[in-house]
């Protein structure tokens, strides 16, 4: 609560809870931030490695929502390791989709690009989509800065107990040569991702790669990058017979990773679609297999830019990259 020393009365209680939860998760994982584990278990829901930062964060979420239920708040939540958890009465007025530590691998080596990120939707929808997102929060753990947005009300930063508005960037160049890009290739073949991304990065000022979708999206919100691309899902979906994925259960980006960033970028005048230019509005925020594990159908591709001109040029060059890959496959040069 002390993080909200300004304009607290204007913050809905569910959003205030989310902001405080993000800080509590961050504080809980800091003692093991930078601790590299080995032989960690693979979780049955996410099929992903369950690092110490993940375990502590998941326990924190479970305990905090239990407290809220005891106070009469019918709020549910979805996390990577627990799936969808509803209040004891089975009915949720609000549902929080939370990635407790997005970038747990960077976190275990002490890098900056790990966050707590979440969005809030009404609980009356059986299958909420991006369009149903009411608000979003992304907290940069190591920097201890929180970015918050409400649909139609903009984005603000909370740092050192002070809140300030994040202003939309003005007069951003529409030239790719002036732009910077962040993208991710984690768990995918650098050969195939490289072929597709090459036409774009050749035109760009400079590129960065972060293994954390939420942190990458946040760099656009903060004005550090202009374009964020994740094309891994399209590669694995369009080319199932190519050795694109480097290991079993290789993953690309999920809505959980970038949903808060999606709302923030749009609130600041940016544009976000998949790699074919289709809207994400009707994409489900979560989807599970019959055994309760996360469905690969929930993965998405992603192109975000701070303005429509850069977005259109990015889409065009991504498409050029896919055409180049097709050509090489046809001519047996790959």
mmCIF file of N, CA and C in Angstrom, residues 45 50 81 98 107 109 138 185 200 202 214 220 236 240 262 334:
data_model
loop_
_atom_site.group_PDB
_atom_site.id
_atom_site.type_symbol
_atom_site.label_atom_id
_atom_site.label_comp_id
_atom_site.label_asym_id
_atom_site.label_seq_id
_atom_site.Cartn_x
_atom_site.Cartn_y
_atom_site.Cartn_z
ATOM 1 N N UNK A 45 1.881 -29.085 -14.803
ATOM 2 C CA UNK A 45 0.954 -28.226 -15.535
ATOM 3 C C UNK A 45 1.648 -27.494 -16.670
ATOM 4 N N UNK A 50 10.879 -25.744 -12.804
ATOM 5 C CA UNK A 50 10.280 -25.031 -11.673
ATOM 6 C C UNK A 50 11.405 -24.553 -10.759
ATOM 7 N N UNK A 81 2.000 -22.523 -13.164
ATOM 8 C CA UNK A 81 2.132 -23.810 -12.488
ATOM 9 C C UNK A 81 0.851 -24.327 -11.848
ATOM 10 N N UNK A 98 -1.591 -14.405 -14.029
ATOM 11 C CA UNK A 98 -0.317 -13.970 -13.456
ATOM 12 C C UNK A 98 0.825 -14.861 -13.935
ATOM 13 N N UNK A 107 16.468 -14.637 -14.241
ATOM 14 C CA UNK A 107 16.448 -14.370 -12.801
ATOM 15 C C UNK A 107 17.448 -15.246 -12.054
ATOM 16 N N UNK A 109 20.258 -16.241 -12.983
ATOM 17 C CA UNK A 109 21.635 -15.792 -13.147
ATOM 18 C C UNK A 109 21.797 -14.326 -12.755
ATOM 19 N N UNK A 138 3.062 -4.786 -14.805
ATOM 20 C CA UNK A 138 4.359 -5.441 -14.989
ATOM 21 C C UNK A 138 5.363 -4.794 -14.047
ATOM 22 N N UNK A 185 14.499 -15.864 -29.420
ATOM 23 C CA UNK A 185 14.631 -17.118 -30.155
ATOM 24 C C UNK A 185 14.782 -18.303 -29.207
ATOM 25 N N UNK A 200 14.579 -8.004 -41.730
ATOM 26 C CA UNK A 200 14.190 -6.931 -40.825
ATOM 27 C C UNK A 200 15.403 -6.341 -40.110
ATOM 28 N N UNK A 202 18.442 -6.335 -40.864
ATOM 29 C CA UNK A 202 19.372 -5.653 -41.770
ATOM 30 C C UNK A 202 19.017 -4.181 -41.935
ATOM 31 N N UNK A 214 7.611 -10.397 -21.404
ATOM 32 C CA UNK A 214 7.074 -9.248 -20.697
ATOM 33 C C UNK A 214 8.097 -8.123 -20.600
ATOM 34 N N UNK A 220 9.310 -1.261 -24.910
ATOM 35 C CA UNK A 220 8.577 -0.351 -25.795
ATOM 36 C C UNK A 220 7.813 0.676 -24.966
ATOM 37 N N UNK A 236 6.922 -22.868 -35.776
ATOM 38 C CA UNK A 236 6.604 -24.241 -35.394
ATOM 39 C C UNK A 236 5.266 -24.695 -35.966
ATOM 40 N N UNK A 240 5.882 -27.769 -39.369
ATOM 41 C CA UNK A 240 5.941 -28.839 -38.364
ATOM 42 C C UNK A 240 6.964 -29.920 -38.688
ATOM 43 N N UNK A 262 0.657 -5.823 -24.005
ATOM 44 C CA UNK A 262 -0.274 -5.568 -25.114
ATOM 45 C C UNK A 262 -1.146 -4.362 -24.801
ATOM 46 N N UNK A 334 18.220 -25.814 -47.638
ATOM 47 C CA UNK A 334 18.214 -25.805 -46.176
ATOM 48 C C UNK A 334 17.843 -27.187 -45.660
#
